[in-house]
Coordinates of C-alpha atoms and ligand atoms in Angstrom, one line a residue:
I5 CA 61.2 -37.6 -9.2
V6 CA 60.5 -36.0 -5.9
E7 CA 57.1 -34.8 -4.5
H8 CA 56.4 -31.5 -2.8
P9 CA 53.5 -32.2 -0.5
A10 CA 54.5 -29.3 1.9
A11 CA 54.2 -26.9 -1.1
G12 CA 57.2 -24.9 0.0
Y13 CA 57.4 -23.5 -3.6
K14 CA 54.6 -21.1 -2.7
K15 CA 57.2 -19.0 -0.9
I16 CA 59.1 -18.1 -4.0
F17 CA 55.9 -16.3 -5.3
E18 CA 55.5 -14.0 -2.3
T19 CA 56.3 -10.3 -1.9
V20 CA 59.5 -9.4 -0.1
E21 CA 61.1 -6.0 0.9
E22 CA 64.1 -4.6 -0.7
L23 CA 67.3 -4.3 1.4
N24 CA 68.9 -1.0 2.5
E25 CA 72.4 -2.3 2.2
P26 CA 74.1 -5.6 1.2
I27 CA 74.0 -8.3 3.9
P28 CA 76.8 -10.8 4.6
A29 CA 76.2 -14.5 3.8
T30 CA 77.3 -17.5 5.8
I31 CA 79.5 -19.8 3.7
T32 CA 79.8 -23.5 3.8
G33 CA 82.4 -25.3 1.6
V34 CA 84.9 -23.4 -0.4
I35 CA 84.3 -20.7 -3.1
P36 CA 87.0 -21.0 -5.8
S37 CA 89.4 -18.1 -5.2
W38 CA 89.3 -17.1 -8.9
L39 CA 85.5 -16.5 -8.6
G40 CA 85.4 -12.7 -8.0
G41 CA 82.4 -10.8 -9.4
S42 CA 78.7 -10.2 -9.2
L43 CA 75.8 -12.5 -10.0
L44 CA 73.0 -10.2 -11.2
R45 CA 69.5 -11.7 -11.6
M46 CA 66.0 -10.3 -12.3
G47 CA 62.6 -11.5 -11.2
P48 CA 59.3 -10.4 -9.7
G49 CA 59.4 -9.2 -6.1
Q50 CA 56.1 -7.5 -5.4
F51 CA 53.0 -9.5 -6.2
E52 CA 50.3 -7.1 -5.3
V53 CA 49.7 -3.3 -5.0
G54 CA 47.3 -1.7 -2.5
G55 CA 45.6 -5.0 -1.9
E56 CA 45.2 -5.7 -5.6
P57 CA 46.9 -8.9 -6.6
F58 CA 48.9 -9.3 -9.8
N59 CA 47.5 -12.3 -11.7
H60 CA 50.4 -13.7 -13.7
L61 CA 54.0 -15.0 -12.9
F62 CA 55.3 -12.3 -15.3
D63 CA 53.5 -9.3 -13.6
G64 CA 55.3 -8.8 -10.3
Q65 CA 57.3 -5.6 -10.0
A66 CA 61.0 -6.0 -11.1
L67 CA 63.4 -6.8 -8.3
I68 CA 67.1 -6.9 -9.0
H69 CA 69.3 -9.3 -7.0
K70 CA 73.0 -9.3 -6.6
F71 CA 75.4 -11.7 -5.0
D72 CA 78.9 -10.2 -4.7
L73 CA 81.8 -12.6 -4.5
K74 CA 85.2 -11.3 -3.3
N75 CA 88.1 -13.1 -1.6
G76 CA 86.0 -16.0 -0.7
Q77 CA 83.4 -13.7 1.0
V78 CA 79.8 -13.2 -0.2
T79 CA 77.2 -10.5 0.2
Y80 CA 73.6 -10.3 -1.0
Y81 CA 71.7 -7.2 -2.0
R82 CA 68.4 -6.4 -3.7
R83 CA 66.5 -3.3 -4.8
F84 CA 63.2 -2.7 -6.7
I85 CA 63.8 -1.1 -10.0
R86 CA 62.3 2.4 -10.1
T87 CA 60.4 1.8 -13.3
D88 CA 57.4 4.0 -14.2
A89 CA 55.2 0.9 -13.4
Y90 CA 56.7 0.7 -9.9
V91 CA 56.9 4.4 -9.0
R92 CA 53.4 5.1 -10.2
A93 CA 52.0 2.0 -8.4
M94 CA 53.7 3.1 -5.2
T95 CA 52.5 6.7 -5.6
E96 CA 48.9 5.8 -6.3
N97 CA 48.7 2.6 -4.3
R98 CA 47.0 0.7 -7.2
V99 CA 48.0 -1.0 -10.5
V100 CA 48.5 2.0 -12.8
I101 CA 50.2 0.3 -15.8
T102 CA 48.8 -2.8 -17.4
E103 CA 51.1 -5.8 -16.9
F104 CA 51.4 -9.0 -18.9
G105 CA 48.5 -10.7 -17.2
T106 CA 47.0 -7.9 -15.1
A107 CA 44.9 -5.0 -16.4
A108 CA 45.2 -1.5 -14.9
Y109 CA 41.9 0.1 -14.1
P110 CA 41.2 3.8 -14.7
D111 CA 41.9 6.1 -11.7
P112 CA 38.7 5.9 -9.6
C113 CA 39.3 9.5 -8.5
K114 CA 39.1 10.9 -12.0
N115 CA 35.7 11.9 -13.4
I116 CA 34.3 10.5 -16.6
F117 CA 35.8 13.3 -18.7
S118 CA 39.4 13.0 -17.6
R119 CA 39.1 9.3 -17.9
F120 CA 37.9 9.8 -21.4
F121 CA 41.1 11.8 -22.2
T122 CA 43.4 9.3 -20.5
Y123 CA 41.9 6.7 -22.7
F124 CA 42.7 8.6 -25.9
K125 CA 46.3 9.2 -24.9
G126 CA 46.6 5.6 -26.1
I127 CA 48.5 2.6 -25.0
E128 CA 50.8 2.8 -22.0
V129 CA 53.3 0.0 -22.5
T130 CA 54.9 -1.5 -19.4
D131 CA 58.5 -0.9 -18.5
N132 CA 58.5 -3.6 -15.8
C133 CA 61.9 -5.1 -16.5
L134 CA 61.6 -8.3 -14.5
V135 CA 62.9 -10.7 -17.1
N136 CA 66.6 -10.3 -17.6
I137 CA 69.7 -8.0 -17.3
Y138 CA 72.5 -7.7 -19.9
P139 CA 75.2 -5.4 -21.0
I140 CA 75.1 -3.1 -24.0
G141 CA 78.5 -1.4 -24.5
E142 CA 79.7 -0.4 -21.1
D143 CA 76.2 -0.2 -19.6
F144 CA 73.8 -2.7 -18.0
Y145 CA 70.1 -2.8 -18.9
A146 CA 67.2 -4.6 -17.1
V147 CA 64.6 -5.7 -19.6
T148 CA 61.2 -7.2 -20.3
E149 CA 60.1 -7.7 -23.9
T150 CA 58.7 -4.3 -24.7
N151 CA 60.4 -1.2 -26.3
Y152 CA 61.4 0.1 -22.8
I153 CA 64.6 -1.0 -21.3
T154 CA 66.0 0.4 -18.0
K155 CA 69.7 1.3 -17.4
V156 CA 70.8 0.3 -14.0
D157 CA 74.0 0.7 -12.0
P158 CA 75.3 -2.9 -11.5
D159 CA 77.2 -1.9 -8.3
S160 CA 74.6 0.2 -6.4
L161 CA 71.6 -1.4 -8.1
E162 CA 70.2 2.2 -8.5
T163 CA 67.9 2.8 -11.5
L164 CA 69.6 5.2 -13.9
K165 CA 67.2 5.9 -16.8
K166 CA 64.4 4.5 -19.0
V167 CA 65.3 4.1 -22.6
D168 CA 62.8 3.8 -25.5
L169 CA 64.1 1.5 -28.2
C170 CA 61.6 3.0 -30.7
K171 CA 63.8 6.1 -30.7
Y172 CA 66.6 4.2 -32.3
L173 CA 65.0 1.2 -34.1
S174 CA 61.9 0.2 -36.0
V175 CA 60.6 -2.4 -33.6
N176 CA 57.7 -2.7 -31.2
G177 CA 59.8 -4.6 -28.7
V178 CA 62.8 -7.0 -28.6
T179 CA 63.4 -10.2 -26.7
A180 CA 65.1 -10.5 -23.3
H181 CA 67.6 -12.9 -25.0
P182 CA 70.0 -11.0 -27.2
H183 CA 73.1 -12.7 -28.6
T184 CA 76.5 -11.2 -28.0
E185 CA 79.7 -11.6 -30.1
A186 CA 83.2 -11.7 -28.6
D187 CA 83.8 -8.0 -29.5
G188 CA 80.6 -6.9 -27.7
T189 CA 78.3 -6.6 -30.7
V190 CA 74.7 -7.3 -29.6
Y191 CA 72.0 -8.9 -31.8
N192 CA 68.3 -9.2 -31.0
I193 CA 65.0 -9.8 -32.7
G194 CA 61.6 -8.2 -32.3
N195 CA 58.2 -7.8 -33.8
C196 CA 57.7 -4.8 -36.1
F197 CA 54.2 -3.6 -36.9
G198 CA 55.1 -1.6 -40.0
K199 CA 53.3 0.9 -42.1
N200 CA 50.1 -0.2 -43.9
M201 CA 49.8 -3.1 -41.4
S202 CA 52.8 -5.0 -42.8
L203 CA 54.2 -7.4 -40.2
A204 CA 57.8 -8.5 -39.8
Y205 CA 60.3 -9.8 -37.4
N206 CA 63.3 -7.5 -37.4
I207 CA 66.8 -8.6 -36.4
V208 CA 68.7 -5.6 -34.9
K209 CA 72.4 -5.1 -34.4
I210 CA 74.0 -2.9 -31.7
P211 CA 77.7 -2.2 -32.2
P212 CA 80.2 -2.5 -29.3
A213 CA 81.3 0.5 -27.3
Q214 CA 83.7 2.6 -29.3
G215 CA 85.8 3.7 -26.3
D216 CA 84.6 7.3 -26.7
E217 CA 81.5 9.1 -25.5
S218 CA 79.3 7.7 -28.2
E219 CA 76.2 5.7 -27.3
P220 CA 76.1 2.2 -29.0
L221 CA 72.3 2.4 -29.2
E222 CA 72.6 5.5 -31.4
K223 CA 74.4 3.4 -34.0
S224 CA 72.0 0.4 -33.8
K225 CA 70.2 -0.7 -36.9
V226 CA 67.9 -3.3 -38.4
V227 CA 69.9 -5.9 -40.4
V228 CA 67.3 -8.4 -41.4
Q229 CA 63.6 -8.3 -41.9
I230 CA 61.7 -11.6 -41.9
P231 CA 58.0 -11.3 -43.1
S232 CA 55.3 -12.7 -40.9
S233 CA 53.6 -15.8 -42.2
E234 CA 50.2 -14.5 -41.3
R235 CA 48.6 -11.1 -41.9
L236 CA 47.7 -9.3 -38.7
K237 CA 49.1 -12.1 -36.5
P238 CA 52.8 -12.2 -35.7
S239 CA 54.1 -15.1 -33.7
Y240 CA 55.3 -14.6 -30.1
V241 CA 59.1 -14.7 -30.0
H242 CA 61.1 -15.1 -26.8
S243 CA 64.6 -16.0 -28.2
F244 CA 66.4 -16.8 -31.5
G245 CA 69.5 -18.8 -32.6
M246 CA 72.7 -17.6 -34.0
T247 CA 75.6 -19.5 -35.6
D248 CA 78.9 -18.1 -37.0
N249 CA 77.1 -17.2 -40.2
Y250 CA 73.4 -17.5 -39.7
F251 CA 70.4 -16.3 -37.7
V252 CA 67.8 -19.0 -36.9
F253 CA 64.2 -17.8 -36.2
V254 CA 61.5 -20.2 -35.3
E255 CA 58.0 -18.9 -36.0
Q256 CA 55.7 -20.7 -33.6
P257 CA 51.9 -21.2 -33.7
V258 CA 51.4 -19.0 -30.6
K259 CA 50.2 -15.8 -32.3
I260 CA 49.6 -12.2 -31.2
N261 CA 46.2 -11.2 -32.6
L262 CA 46.8 -7.5 -33.4
L263 CA 43.2 -6.7 -33.8
K264 CA 42.6 -8.0 -30.3
F265 CA 45.7 -6.2 -29.2
L266 CA 44.5 -2.8 -30.5
S267 CA 41.0 -3.2 -29.3
A268 CA 42.0 -4.8 -26.0
W269 CA 43.2 -1.5 -24.7
S270 CA 39.7 -0.1 -24.9
I271 CA 38.2 -3.2 -23.1
R272 CA 38.1 -2.9 -19.4
G273 CA 40.1 -5.5 -17.8
A274 CA 42.1 -6.7 -20.8
S275 CA 45.8 -7.4 -20.6
Y276 CA 48.5 -8.7 -23.0
M277 CA 47.6 -12.3 -22.2
D278 CA 44.2 -11.7 -23.8
C279 CA 45.8 -11.0 -27.1
F280 CA 47.3 -14.4 -27.7
E281 CA 45.8 -17.2 -29.7
S282 CA 46.9 -20.4 -31.3
N283 CA 47.1 -21.2 -35.0
Y284 CA 45.9 -24.7 -35.4
S285 CA 47.0 -25.3 -38.9
M286 CA 50.4 -23.8 -39.5
G287 CA 52.6 -26.1 -37.4
T288 CA 56.0 -24.5 -36.8
W289 CA 58.1 -22.7 -39.3
F290 CA 61.9 -22.3 -39.3
H291 CA 63.6 -19.4 -41.0
L292 CA 67.3 -18.9 -41.8
A293 CA 69.0 -15.6 -42.6
T294 CA 72.7 -15.0 -43.4
K295 CA 74.5 -12.7 -40.9
D296 CA 77.0 -11.0 -43.2
P297 CA 75.9 -9.5 -45.5
A298 CA 72.6 -9.8 -43.6
A299 CA 70.0 -11.2 -45.9
Y300 CA 66.8 -13.2 -45.5
M301 CA 66.9 -16.5 -47.4
S302 CA 63.3 -17.3 -48.2
S303 CA 64.1 -19.9 -50.9
H304 CA 63.1 -22.9 -48.7
K305 CA 60.2 -23.6 -46.4
F306 CA 61.3 -25.5 -43.3
R307 CA 58.3 -26.9 -41.5
A308 CA 57.7 -29.0 -38.3
S309 CA 54.8 -30.1 -36.1
A310 CA 53.4 -27.5 -33.7
F311 CA 55.3 -26.6 -30.5
N312 CA 55.7 -23.7 -28.2
L313 CA 59.3 -22.3 -28.0
F314 CA 60.8 -20.0 -25.5
H315 CA 64.4 -20.9 -25.2
H316 CA 67.0 -21.8 -27.9
I317 CA 69.9 -23.7 -26.3
N318 CA 72.5 -23.4 -29.1
S319 CA 72.8 -23.6 -32.9
Y320 CA 75.8 -24.4 -35.1
E321 CA 76.8 -25.1 -38.6
D322 CA 78.2 -28.6 -39.5
Q323 CA 79.1 -29.9 -43.0
G324 CA 76.3 -28.0 -44.8
F325 CA 73.7 -28.3 -42.1
I326 CA 72.4 -26.0 -39.3
V327 CA 71.9 -27.9 -36.0
V328 CA 69.3 -26.2 -33.8
D329 CA 68.8 -27.3 -30.2
L330 CA 65.6 -26.2 -28.5
C331 CA 63.6 -26.4 -25.3
T332 CA 60.1 -27.2 -26.8
W333 CA 56.6 -27.7 -25.4
K334 CA 54.5 -29.9 -27.6
G335 CA 51.3 -28.6 -29.2
H336 CA 49.7 -25.1 -29.9
D337 CA 48.2 -24.5 -26.5
F338 CA 50.1 -21.5 -25.0
V339 CA 52.3 -22.5 -22.0
Y340 CA 51.9 -19.1 -20.4
N341 CA 48.2 -19.9 -19.8
Y342 CA 49.4 -22.3 -17.1
L343 CA 51.6 -19.7 -15.3
Y344 CA 49.1 -17.7 -13.5
L345 CA 50.1 -17.1 -9.9
A346 CA 47.0 -18.8 -8.6
N347 CA 48.0 -21.9 -10.5
V348 CA 51.7 -22.1 -9.4
K349 CA 50.6 -21.3 -5.8
E350 CA 48.2 -24.2 -5.6
E351 CA 48.7 -27.2 -3.4
W352 CA 50.9 -29.9 -4.9
E353 CA 48.1 -32.3 -6.0
E354 CA 46.4 -29.4 -7.9
V355 CA 49.7 -28.3 -9.4
K356 CA 50.3 -31.8 -10.7
K357 CA 46.8 -32.0 -12.2
A358 CA 47.2 -28.7 -14.1
A359 CA 50.5 -29.7 -15.6
T360 CA 49.0 -32.9 -16.9
R361 CA 46.7 -30.9 -19.1
A362 CA 49.5 -28.5 -20.3
P363 CA 51.8 -28.9 -23.3
Q364 CA 54.6 -31.4 -22.6
P365 CA 58.2 -30.4 -22.6
E366 CA 60.9 -32.0 -24.7
V367 CA 64.5 -31.0 -25.6
R368 CA 64.8 -31.4 -29.3
R369 CA 67.5 -31.2 -32.0
Y370 CA 66.4 -30.1 -35.5
V371 CA 68.7 -30.2 -38.4
L372 CA 68.2 -27.9 -41.5
P373 CA 70.1 -28.7 -44.7
L374 CA 71.6 -25.7 -46.5
D375 CA 72.1 -27.3 -49.9
I376 CA 68.8 -28.6 -51.2
H377 CA 68.4 -28.1 -54.9
R378 CA 69.9 -31.2 -56.3
E379 CA 68.3 -33.6 -53.9
E380 CA 65.3 -35.9 -54.6
Q381 CA 61.9 -35.7 -53.0
G382 CA 60.9 -38.0 -50.2
K383 CA 64.4 -38.8 -49.0
N384 CA 66.0 -37.8 -45.8
L385 CA 68.5 -35.0 -46.6
V386 CA 70.3 -35.1 -43.3
S387 CA 73.5 -37.0 -43.6
L388 CA 75.2 -36.1 -40.3
S389 CA 76.4 -39.3 -38.8
Y390 CA 75.6 -38.5 -35.2
T391 CA 71.9 -37.5 -35.4
T392 CA 68.6 -39.2 -36.1
A393 CA 67.0 -35.8 -37.0
T394 CA 65.5 -35.8 -40.5
A395 CA 64.6 -33.3 -43.2
V396 CA 62.5 -34.5 -46.1
L397 CA 61.7 -32.5 -49.3
H398 CA 58.0 -32.7 -50.3
S399 CA 56.5 -32.1 -53.7
D400 CA 55.1 -28.7 -52.7
G401 CA 58.7 -27.6 -52.0
T402 CA 58.4 -27.6 -48.3
I403 CA 61.1 -29.4 -46.2
W404 CA 59.6 -31.3 -43.3
L405 CA 61.7 -31.6 -40.2
E406 CA 61.5 -34.3 -37.6
P407 CA 63.6 -33.9 -34.5
E408 CA 66.0 -36.0 -32.5
V409 CA 64.8 -36.0 -28.9
L410 CA 67.7 -35.0 -26.6
F411 CA 65.8 -35.1 -23.3
S412 CA 62.2 -36.1 -22.4
G413 CA 60.4 -37.0 -19.2
P414 CA 56.7 -36.8 -18.4
R415 CA 56.0 -33.3 -17.1
Q416 CA 59.7 -32.9 -16.4
A417 CA 61.1 -29.9 -18.3
F418 CA 64.7 -29.0 -19.0
E419 CA 64.3 -25.3 -19.2
F420 CA 66.1 -22.0 -18.7
P421 CA 69.1 -23.5 -20.6
Q422 CA 72.7 -22.2 -20.5
I423 CA 75.9 -23.2 -22.2
N424 CA 79.6 -22.3 -21.9
Y425 CA 78.5 -19.3 -24.0
S426 CA 81.9 -17.5 -24.4
Q427 CA 83.5 -20.7 -25.7
R428 CA 80.7 -22.5 -27.6
R429 CA 78.2 -20.0 -28.8
G430 CA 77.2 -20.8 -32.4
K431 CA 79.6 -23.8 -32.4
E432 CA 79.5 -27.5 -32.0
Y433 CA 79.2 -28.3 -28.3
S434 CA 78.6 -31.0 -25.7
F435 CA 77.0 -29.6 -22.7
A436 CA 73.8 -27.7 -21.8
Y437 CA 72.8 -26.8 -18.2
G438 CA 69.2 -26.1 -17.2
L439 CA 66.7 -25.7 -14.5
G440 CA 64.6 -28.9 -14.0
L441 CA 60.9 -28.1 -13.8
N442 CA 58.7 -30.7 -12.1
H443 CA 55.1 -29.9 -13.2
F444 CA 56.4 -26.3 -13.7
I445 CA 57.9 -26.2 -10.2
P446 CA 61.7 -25.6 -10.4
D447 CA 63.3 -28.3 -8.1
K448 CA 66.6 -29.4 -9.7
I449 CA 69.6 -28.4 -11.7
V450 CA 70.4 -30.6 -14.7
K451 CA 73.4 -31.0 -16.9
L452 CA 72.8 -32.6 -20.3
N453 CA 75.4 -34.0 -22.7
V454 CA 73.7 -33.2 -26.0
Q455 CA 75.8 -35.7 -27.9
T456 CA 75.4 -38.8 -25.6
K457 CA 72.2 -37.7 -23.8
E458 CA 73.9 -38.4 -20.5
T459 CA 72.5 -36.3 -17.6
W460 CA 73.7 -35.2 -14.2
V461 CA 71.4 -33.8 -11.5
W462 CA 71.7 -31.6 -8.4
Q463 CA 68.7 -31.8 -6.1
E464 CA 67.9 -31.4 -2.4
E465 CA 64.8 -31.8 -0.4
D466 CA 62.5 -28.7 -0.1
C467 CA 64.9 -26.7 -2.4
Y468 CA 63.8 -24.4 -5.2
P469 CA 66.7 -23.4 -7.5
S470 CA 66.8 -20.9 -10.4
E471 CA 68.5 -20.9 -13.9
P472 CA 72.1 -22.1 -13.5
L473 CA 74.7 -19.7 -15.0
F474 CA 78.0 -21.2 -16.2
V475 CA 81.2 -19.4 -15.3
P476 CA 84.4 -20.8 -16.9
T477 CA 87.5 -21.4 -14.9
P478 CA 90.1 -18.8 -16.1
G479 CA 92.3 -20.3 -18.9
A480 CA 90.1 -23.4 -19.1
T481 CA 90.2 -25.5 -22.3
E482 CA 87.6 -28.2 -21.4
E483 CA 84.1 -27.0 -22.2
D484 CA 82.7 -27.9 -18.8
D485 CA 85.7 -26.7 -16.7
G486 CA 83.9 -24.1 -14.5
V487 CA 81.2 -23.6 -12.0
L488 CA 77.4 -23.2 -12.1
L489 CA 75.8 -20.4 -10.1
S490 CA 72.1 -20.6 -9.0
I491 CA 70.0 -18.9 -6.4
V492 CA 68.2 -21.5 -4.3
V493 CA 65.4 -21.1 -1.8
K494 CA 64.9 -23.6 1.0
P495 CA 61.8 -22.3 2.9
G496 CA 62.1 -24.3 6.1
A497 CA 65.8 -23.5 6.7
E498 CA 67.2 -21.1 9.2
R499 CA 68.8 -19.2 6.4
P500 CA 66.3 -19.9 3.6
G501 CA 68.1 -18.2 0.6
F502 CA 71.4 -19.2 -0.8
L503 CA 73.8 -18.9 -3.7
L504 CA 74.8 -22.4 -4.8
V505 CA 78.1 -23.0 -6.4
L506 CA 78.4 -26.3 -8.3
D507 CA 81.3 -27.9 -10.1
A508 CA 80.0 -27.9 -13.7
M509 CA 81.8 -31.1 -14.5
K510 CA 80.2 -33.4 -12.0
L511 CA 77.4 -31.2 -10.7
T512 CA 78.7 -31.6 -7.2
E513 CA 78.4 -28.9 -4.6
L514 CA 81.4 -26.7 -4.0
S515 CA 79.8 -24.3 -1.6
R516 CA 76.8 -22.3 -0.6
A517 CA 76.5 -18.8 0.7
Q518 CA 73.3 -18.5 2.9
V519 CA 71.3 -15.5 3.9
N520 CA 68.5 -15.0 6.4
T521 CA 65.8 -14.1 3.8
I522 CA 63.6 -15.7 1.3
I523 CA 64.5 -14.8 -2.3
P524 CA 61.6 -14.8 -4.7
V525 CA 61.7 -16.5 -8.1
T526 CA 64.3 -15.1 -10.6
L527 CA 64.0 -15.6 -14.3
H528 CA 67.3 -14.7 -16.0
G529 CA 70.6 -12.9 -15.2
V530 CA 74.3 -12.5 -15.8
Y531 CA 77.6 -13.0 -14.1
K532 CA 79.7 -9.9 -14.2
P533 CA 83.4 -10.8 -13.6
Ligands
LIG605 C1 62.2 -19.8 -12.7 C2 61.1 -20.8 -12.4 C3 59.8 -20.3 -12.9 C4 58.8 -21.3 -12.5 C5 57.8 -21.7 -13.5 C6 58.2 -21.4 -14.9 C7 57.8 -22.3 -15.9 C8 58.2 -21.9 -17.2 C9 58.0 -22.8 -18.3 C10 58.3 -22.3 -19.6 C11 59.5 -21.5 -19.9 C12 59.0 -20.1 -20.1 C13 60.1 -19.1 -20.0 C14 59.6 -17.8 -20.0 C15 60.5 -16.9 -19.3 C16 60.1 -15.5 -19.2 O1 60.9 -14.9 -18.5 O2 59.0 -14.9 -19.8 C17 58.7 -13.6 -19.3 C18 58.1 -12.8 -20.4 C19 57.5 -11.6 -20.2 C20 57.4 -10.9 -19.0 C21 57.0 -11.0 -21.4 C22 56.4 -9.8 -21.5 C23 56.0 -9.3 -22.8 C24 55.2 -8.2 -23.1 C25 54.8 -7.3 -22.1 C26 54.9 -8.0 -24.5 C27 54.2 -7.1 -25.0 C28 53.8 -6.9 -26.4 C29 53.0 -7.7 -27.0 C30 52.3 -8.9 -26.4 C31 52.6 -7.5 -28.4 C32 53.2 -6.5 -29.2 C33 54.0 -5.5 -28.5 C34 54.5 -5.7 -27.1 C35 54.1 -4.4 -26.4 C36 56.0 -5.9 -27.2
FE2_606 FE1 63.6 -16.5 -21.2

């Protein structure tokens, strides 16, 4: 465990300018010749407007980054996405649209009457797509978790159009973590605030491109509806699990209080962050639904102790069980409460103190039995030889789940997980790759064998990496035959930003492509071959 007394991490939370054209990178080592394509990643790039700071890590204006790899050469390019949030902020030189943790104030130039009418136009939901980018059909969309997604050109990084998912689907938003099948079918999940205040989580399906002019989104539909456990308070959902035949949805005790949500918009200074609250009694609920024909199976109540969940690692079916691997944070306290920019930009000793009070991270495996009716109460129903995870049927009909811990270290998180997705999605697997967070500060890349719990680490002094994306070697059969791509920032260096290419088997460095600019924190992205 390394220390960061120089607090170099502060640099990844500072505003940068976009580039007018791609810049060449200086390469050390050798980039595999088969690696030709673009690494596209999203993150915040502007952390204040007109002297007004954004408050939260998830508020900064969406910046798209691209490393192009071709014939062993590398270039880097970045552009701000021309979202409504960005364009209007630039035009009026103030925060115009309320972001996740920053409220927009009414236009000081408007008089009380025009302010009154703006207010009654209702909620203006943000389109600040800083969280992820992924393909739908032939197109690429930059996304946050609201109903607005933004189509971008993955070559020029130009902003193409804003799309409102509400036009196609009955959802109030969807996650930034869809699942994709080999044929290009996309699944996602989102909250749905239905008629007469009925609340549900809707799983949506977007078919692949048909090879004609038709728009996949036009043919999208809701395939499963899972009712909310609590009236007026849906749980926050950031990702979900999918096996060959099932959807896995974890309903966590972090709740959106819809009454607060609706009234917050009339309270000066309120943001999305003010609408969250913890449920101290429900614990955590697991839901299963079949994929085909899509149906919700409510017959059993899977329950576990309280944890925050953002990222599913992988899920799969094995001998009548569903294995669900998760990056958890223990307790009901909302982890996002610790991710204000003022917190992550503190000096190292303060950062450490704050992380001590926050929920503690743990990678866990939960196992859900599919066949329950014949079994006796009070006994462990999990008979998979390789796991210590348990599931016990109680007299009230609930099934209590206890996890097997796959990775745990005090205030050391294995987060932003990735797998060999094209080969192992929804299937039994061995390897997960993740970003190591040291008291919330990203300072290493970790490989985890989920079967043996063996770990491998890449770490370098004063270096701040991002989520490692796995790219398989063409024609590979071994699960970990490939490379990991991560954007790393080394603030003191002459060329402080670089694309790091690691051998995914040993986590050793193959090469780095360095540029003469700081690259702010990125959250998620894709590799486009
Ligand atoms: C990369 C290193 C980062 C350094 C620190 C990170 C620490 C992270 C620890 C935990 C992992 C958390 C991962 C979270 C990743 C993420 O990208 O989250 C971003 C989420 C955002 C921006 C969500 C925005 C959601 C909005 C605006 C939702 C709005 C809504 C509601 C709240 C209610 C109902 C409707 C609506 C409008 C959808
Ligand atoms: Fe995420």
